[in-house]
PDB file of C-alpha atoms in Angstrom:
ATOM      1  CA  UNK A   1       0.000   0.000   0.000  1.00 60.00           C
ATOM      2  CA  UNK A   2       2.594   2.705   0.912  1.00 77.00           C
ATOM      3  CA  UNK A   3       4.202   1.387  -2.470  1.00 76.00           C
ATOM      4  CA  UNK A   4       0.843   3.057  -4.518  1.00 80.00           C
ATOM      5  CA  UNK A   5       1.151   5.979  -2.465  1.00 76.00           C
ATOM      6  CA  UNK A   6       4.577   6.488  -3.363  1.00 81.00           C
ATOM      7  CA  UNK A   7       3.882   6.310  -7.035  1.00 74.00           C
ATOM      8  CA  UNK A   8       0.957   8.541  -6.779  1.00 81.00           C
ATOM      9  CA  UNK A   9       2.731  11.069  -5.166  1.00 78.00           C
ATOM     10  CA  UNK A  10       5.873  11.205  -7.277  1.00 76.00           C
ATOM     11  CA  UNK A  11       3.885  11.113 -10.506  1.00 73.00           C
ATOM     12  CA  UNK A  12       1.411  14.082  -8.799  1.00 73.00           C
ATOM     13  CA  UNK A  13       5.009  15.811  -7.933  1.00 71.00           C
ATOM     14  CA  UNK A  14       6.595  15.170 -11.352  1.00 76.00           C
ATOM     15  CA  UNK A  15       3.545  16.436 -12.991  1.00 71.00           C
ATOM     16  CA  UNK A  16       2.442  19.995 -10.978  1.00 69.00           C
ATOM     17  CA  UNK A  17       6.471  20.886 -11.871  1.00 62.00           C
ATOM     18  CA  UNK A  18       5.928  20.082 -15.649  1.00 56.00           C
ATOM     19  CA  UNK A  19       2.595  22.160 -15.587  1.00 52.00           C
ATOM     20  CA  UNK A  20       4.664  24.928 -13.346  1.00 53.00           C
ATOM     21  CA  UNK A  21       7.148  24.947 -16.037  1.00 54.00           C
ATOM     22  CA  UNK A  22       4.796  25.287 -19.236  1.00 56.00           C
ATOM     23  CA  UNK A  23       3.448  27.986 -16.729  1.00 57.00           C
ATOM     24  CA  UNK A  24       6.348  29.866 -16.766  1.00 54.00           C
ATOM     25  CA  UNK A  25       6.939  29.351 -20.379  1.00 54.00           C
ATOM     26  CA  UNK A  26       3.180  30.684 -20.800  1.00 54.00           C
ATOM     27  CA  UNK A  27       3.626  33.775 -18.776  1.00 56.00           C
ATOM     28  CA  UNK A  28       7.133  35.056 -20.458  1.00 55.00           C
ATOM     29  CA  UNK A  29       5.104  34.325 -24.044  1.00 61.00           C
ATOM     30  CA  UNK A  30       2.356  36.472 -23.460  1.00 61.00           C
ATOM     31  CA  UNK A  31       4.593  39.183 -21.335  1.00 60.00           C
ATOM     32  CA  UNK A  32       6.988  39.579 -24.473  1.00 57.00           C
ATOM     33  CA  UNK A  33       3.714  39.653 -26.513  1.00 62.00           C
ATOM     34  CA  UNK A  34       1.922  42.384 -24.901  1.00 60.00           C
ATOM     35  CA  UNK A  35       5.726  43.984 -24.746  1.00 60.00           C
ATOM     36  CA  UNK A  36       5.638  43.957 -28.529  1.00 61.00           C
ATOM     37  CA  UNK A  37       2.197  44.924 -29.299  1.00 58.00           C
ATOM     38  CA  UNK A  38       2.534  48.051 -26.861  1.00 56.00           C
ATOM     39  CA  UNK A  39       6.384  48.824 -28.895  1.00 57.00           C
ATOM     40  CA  UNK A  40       4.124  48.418 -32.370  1.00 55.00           C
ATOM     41  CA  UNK A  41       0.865  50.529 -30.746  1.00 55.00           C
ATOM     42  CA  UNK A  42       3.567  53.573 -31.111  1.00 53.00           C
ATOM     43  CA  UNK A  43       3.100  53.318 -34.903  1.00 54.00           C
ATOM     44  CA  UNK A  44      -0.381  54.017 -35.170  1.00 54.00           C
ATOM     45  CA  UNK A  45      -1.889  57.339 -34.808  1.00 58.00           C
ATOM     46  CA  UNK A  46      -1.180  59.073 -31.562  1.00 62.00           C
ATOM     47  CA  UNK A  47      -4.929  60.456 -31.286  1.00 64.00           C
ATOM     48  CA  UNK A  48      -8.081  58.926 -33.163  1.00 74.00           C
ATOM     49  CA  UNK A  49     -10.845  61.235 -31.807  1.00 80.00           C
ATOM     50  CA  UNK A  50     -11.237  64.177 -33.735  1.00 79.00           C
ATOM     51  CA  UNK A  51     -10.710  67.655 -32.755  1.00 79.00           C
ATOM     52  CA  UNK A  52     -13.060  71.031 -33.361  1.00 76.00           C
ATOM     53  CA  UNK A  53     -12.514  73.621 -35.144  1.00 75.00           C
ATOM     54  CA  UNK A  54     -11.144  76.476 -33.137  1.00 73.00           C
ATOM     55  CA  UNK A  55     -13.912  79.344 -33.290  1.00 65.00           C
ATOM     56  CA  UNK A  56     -13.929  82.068 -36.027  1.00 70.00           C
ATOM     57  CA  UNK A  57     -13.159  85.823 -35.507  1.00 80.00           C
ATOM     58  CA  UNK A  58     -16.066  87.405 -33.398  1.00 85.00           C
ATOM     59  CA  UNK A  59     -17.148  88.136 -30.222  1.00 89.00           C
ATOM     60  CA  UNK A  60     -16.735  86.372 -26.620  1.00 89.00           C
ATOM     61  CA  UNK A  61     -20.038  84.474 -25.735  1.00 90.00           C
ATOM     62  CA  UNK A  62     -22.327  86.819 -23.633  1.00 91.00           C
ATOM     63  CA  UNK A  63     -21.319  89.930 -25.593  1.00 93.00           C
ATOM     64  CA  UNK A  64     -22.767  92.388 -27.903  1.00 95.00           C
ATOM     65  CA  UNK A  65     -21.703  94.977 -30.377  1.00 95.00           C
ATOM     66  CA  UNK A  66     -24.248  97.752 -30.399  1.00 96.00           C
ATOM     67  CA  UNK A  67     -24.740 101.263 -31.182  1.00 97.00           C
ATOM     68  CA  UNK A  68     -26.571 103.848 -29.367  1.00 96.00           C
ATOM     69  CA  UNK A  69     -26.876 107.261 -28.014  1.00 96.00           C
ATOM     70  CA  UNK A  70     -26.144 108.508 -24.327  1.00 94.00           C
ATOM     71  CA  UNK A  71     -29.422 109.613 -23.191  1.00 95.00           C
ATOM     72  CA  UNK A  72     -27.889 110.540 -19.338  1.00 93.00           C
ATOM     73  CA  UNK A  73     -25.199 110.090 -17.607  1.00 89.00           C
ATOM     74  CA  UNK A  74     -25.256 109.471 -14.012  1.00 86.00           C
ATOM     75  CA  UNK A  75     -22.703 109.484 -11.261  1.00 83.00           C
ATOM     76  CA  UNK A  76     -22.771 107.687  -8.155  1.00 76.00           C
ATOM     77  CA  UNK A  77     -20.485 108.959  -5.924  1.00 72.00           C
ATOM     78  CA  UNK A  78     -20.418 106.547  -2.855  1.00 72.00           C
ATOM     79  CA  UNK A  79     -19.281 103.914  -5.496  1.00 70.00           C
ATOM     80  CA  UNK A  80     -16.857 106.117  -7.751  1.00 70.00           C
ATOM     81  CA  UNK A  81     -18.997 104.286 -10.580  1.00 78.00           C
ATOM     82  CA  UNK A  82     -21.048 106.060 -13.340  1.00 83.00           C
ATOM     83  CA  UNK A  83     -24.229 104.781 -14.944  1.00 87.00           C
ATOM     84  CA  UNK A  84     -25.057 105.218 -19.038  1.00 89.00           C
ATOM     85  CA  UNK A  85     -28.508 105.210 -19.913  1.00 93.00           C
ATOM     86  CA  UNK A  86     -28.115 103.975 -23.549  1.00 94.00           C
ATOM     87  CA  UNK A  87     -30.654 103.998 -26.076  1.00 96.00           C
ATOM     88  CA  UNK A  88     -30.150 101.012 -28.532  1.00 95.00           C
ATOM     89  CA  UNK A  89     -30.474 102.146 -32.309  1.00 96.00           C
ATOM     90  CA  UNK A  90     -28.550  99.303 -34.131  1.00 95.00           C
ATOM     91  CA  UNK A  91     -27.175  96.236 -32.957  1.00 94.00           C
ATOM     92  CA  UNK A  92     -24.176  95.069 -34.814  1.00 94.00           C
ATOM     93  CA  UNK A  93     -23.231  91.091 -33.175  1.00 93.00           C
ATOM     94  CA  UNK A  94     -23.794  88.784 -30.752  1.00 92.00           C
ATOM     95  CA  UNK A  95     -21.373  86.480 -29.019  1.00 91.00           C
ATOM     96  CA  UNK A  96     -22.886  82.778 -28.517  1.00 86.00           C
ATOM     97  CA  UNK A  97     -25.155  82.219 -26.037  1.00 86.00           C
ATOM     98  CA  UNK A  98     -26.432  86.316 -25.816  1.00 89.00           C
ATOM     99  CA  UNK A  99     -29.443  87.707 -24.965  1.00 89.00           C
ATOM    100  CA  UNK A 100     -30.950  89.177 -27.421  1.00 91.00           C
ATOM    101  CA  UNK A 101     -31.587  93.342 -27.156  1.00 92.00           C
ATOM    102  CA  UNK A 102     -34.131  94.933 -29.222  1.00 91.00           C
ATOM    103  CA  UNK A 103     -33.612  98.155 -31.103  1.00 91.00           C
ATOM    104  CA  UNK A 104     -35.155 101.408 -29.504  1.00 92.00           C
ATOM    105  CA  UNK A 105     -34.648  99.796 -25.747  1.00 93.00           C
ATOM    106  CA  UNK A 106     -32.985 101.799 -23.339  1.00 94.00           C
ATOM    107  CA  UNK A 107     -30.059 100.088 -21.083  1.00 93.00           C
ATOM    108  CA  UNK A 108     -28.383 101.499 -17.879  1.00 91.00           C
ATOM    109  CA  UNK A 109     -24.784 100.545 -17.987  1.00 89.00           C
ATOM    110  CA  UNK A 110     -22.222 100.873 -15.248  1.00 85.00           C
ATOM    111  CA  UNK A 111     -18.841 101.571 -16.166  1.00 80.00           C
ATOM    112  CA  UNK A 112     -15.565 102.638 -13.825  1.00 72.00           C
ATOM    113  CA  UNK A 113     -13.106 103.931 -16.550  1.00 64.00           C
ATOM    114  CA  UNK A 114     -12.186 107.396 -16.614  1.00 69.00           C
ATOM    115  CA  UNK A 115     -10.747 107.152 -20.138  1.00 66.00           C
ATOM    116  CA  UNK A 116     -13.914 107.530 -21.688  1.00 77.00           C
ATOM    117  CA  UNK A 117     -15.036 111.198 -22.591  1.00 83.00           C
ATOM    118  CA  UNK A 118     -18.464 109.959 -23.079  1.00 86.00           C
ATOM    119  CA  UNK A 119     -20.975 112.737 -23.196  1.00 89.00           C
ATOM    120  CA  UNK A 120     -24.684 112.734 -23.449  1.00 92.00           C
ATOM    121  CA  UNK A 121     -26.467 113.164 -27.082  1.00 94.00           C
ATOM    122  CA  UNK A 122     -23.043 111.581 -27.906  1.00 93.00           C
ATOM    123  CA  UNK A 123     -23.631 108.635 -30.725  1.00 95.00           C
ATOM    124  CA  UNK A 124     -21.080 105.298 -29.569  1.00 94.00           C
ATOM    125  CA  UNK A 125     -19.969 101.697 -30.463  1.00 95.00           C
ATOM    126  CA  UNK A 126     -19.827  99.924 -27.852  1.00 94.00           C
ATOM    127  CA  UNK A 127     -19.074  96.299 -26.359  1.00 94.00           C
ATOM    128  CA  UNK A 128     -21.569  94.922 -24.009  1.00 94.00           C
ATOM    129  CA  UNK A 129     -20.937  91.864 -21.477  1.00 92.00           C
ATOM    130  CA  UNK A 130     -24.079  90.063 -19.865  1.00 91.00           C
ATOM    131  CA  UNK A 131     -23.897  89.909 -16.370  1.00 86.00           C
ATOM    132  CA  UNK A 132     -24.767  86.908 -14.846  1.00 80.00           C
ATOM    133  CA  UNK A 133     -27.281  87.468 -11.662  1.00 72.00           C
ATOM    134  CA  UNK A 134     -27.750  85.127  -9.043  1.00 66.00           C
ATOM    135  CA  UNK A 135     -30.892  84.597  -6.619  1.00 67.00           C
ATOM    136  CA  UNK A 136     -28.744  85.314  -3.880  1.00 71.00           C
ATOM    137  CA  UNK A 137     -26.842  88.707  -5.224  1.00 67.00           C
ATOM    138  CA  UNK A 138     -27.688  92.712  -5.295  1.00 66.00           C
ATOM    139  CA  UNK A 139     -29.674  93.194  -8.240  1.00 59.00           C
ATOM    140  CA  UNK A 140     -27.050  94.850 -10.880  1.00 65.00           C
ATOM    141  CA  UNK A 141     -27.603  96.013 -14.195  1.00 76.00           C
ATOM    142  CA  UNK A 142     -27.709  93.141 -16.847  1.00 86.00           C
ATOM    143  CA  UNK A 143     -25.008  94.726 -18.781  1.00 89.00           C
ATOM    144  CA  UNK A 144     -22.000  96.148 -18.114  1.00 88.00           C
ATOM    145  CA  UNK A 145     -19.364  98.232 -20.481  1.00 88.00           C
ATOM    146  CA  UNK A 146     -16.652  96.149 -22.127  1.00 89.00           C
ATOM    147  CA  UNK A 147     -15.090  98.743 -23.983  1.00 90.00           C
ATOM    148  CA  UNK A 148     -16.039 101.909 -26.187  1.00 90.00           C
ATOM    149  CA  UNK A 149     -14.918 101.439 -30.132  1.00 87.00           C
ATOM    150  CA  UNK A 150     -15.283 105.101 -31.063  1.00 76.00           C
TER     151      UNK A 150
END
């Protein structure tokens, strides 16, 4: 009897280290394959998903061109700000995503620079930037001054 357990054992033994050995064999196969499929990946294209278009000449989103004429101009003085009450005669572009402004409506705009001569009756350009207003913040004008083209 302890002969057949002998022989059991040793062939058990003889064949778990053959099967360990094609193992090994296995592993280092597919490790030097995926070793060469990742050195032949750097042949193909380095980025398959398309890109956009980079957007054409025109204006920020949430700004518009418009011209108008200073009906007032009003100065705040605990804020150092002035206010332009603008009457809309022509609007010229939109950025994406813009509210739209009628003709003949009449905006106040605050603005802080003290570069502009701006004068009432005066005929302007101007750039306009939507403000964003929150539930939670001061109520503000809707628009504020981006810059003066003329």
């Amino acid at each position: 009897m302890s002969y057949i357990a002998i022989v059991i054992t040793s062939v058990l033994l003889i064949s778990s280290c053959g099967s360990s050995e094609e193992s090994k064999k296995n592993q280092h196969r597919s490790t030097a394959d995926s070793i060469e499929k990742t050195e032949n990946m750097s042949d193909a294209k380095a980025d398959t998903i398309p890109t956009p278009e980079p957007p054409g000449p025109g204006l920020p989103p949430g700004q518009a061109e418009v011209k108008g004429e200073i009906l007032e101009i009003i100065e705040e003085r605990e804020n150092d700000k002035k206010l332009i009450r603008l009457q809309i005669q022509e609007i010229l572009e939109y950025g994406r995503s813009t509210s739209q402004i009628a003709a003949n409506d009449t905006l106040t705009v605050p603005f802080r620079k003290e570069e502009y001569n701006l004068k009432t009756g005066q005929q302007i350009t101007i750039i306009l930037q939507q403000n964003i207003m929150s539930a939670e913040s001061k109520p503000i004008s809707a628009w504020s001054l981006v810059k003066v083209k003329n």
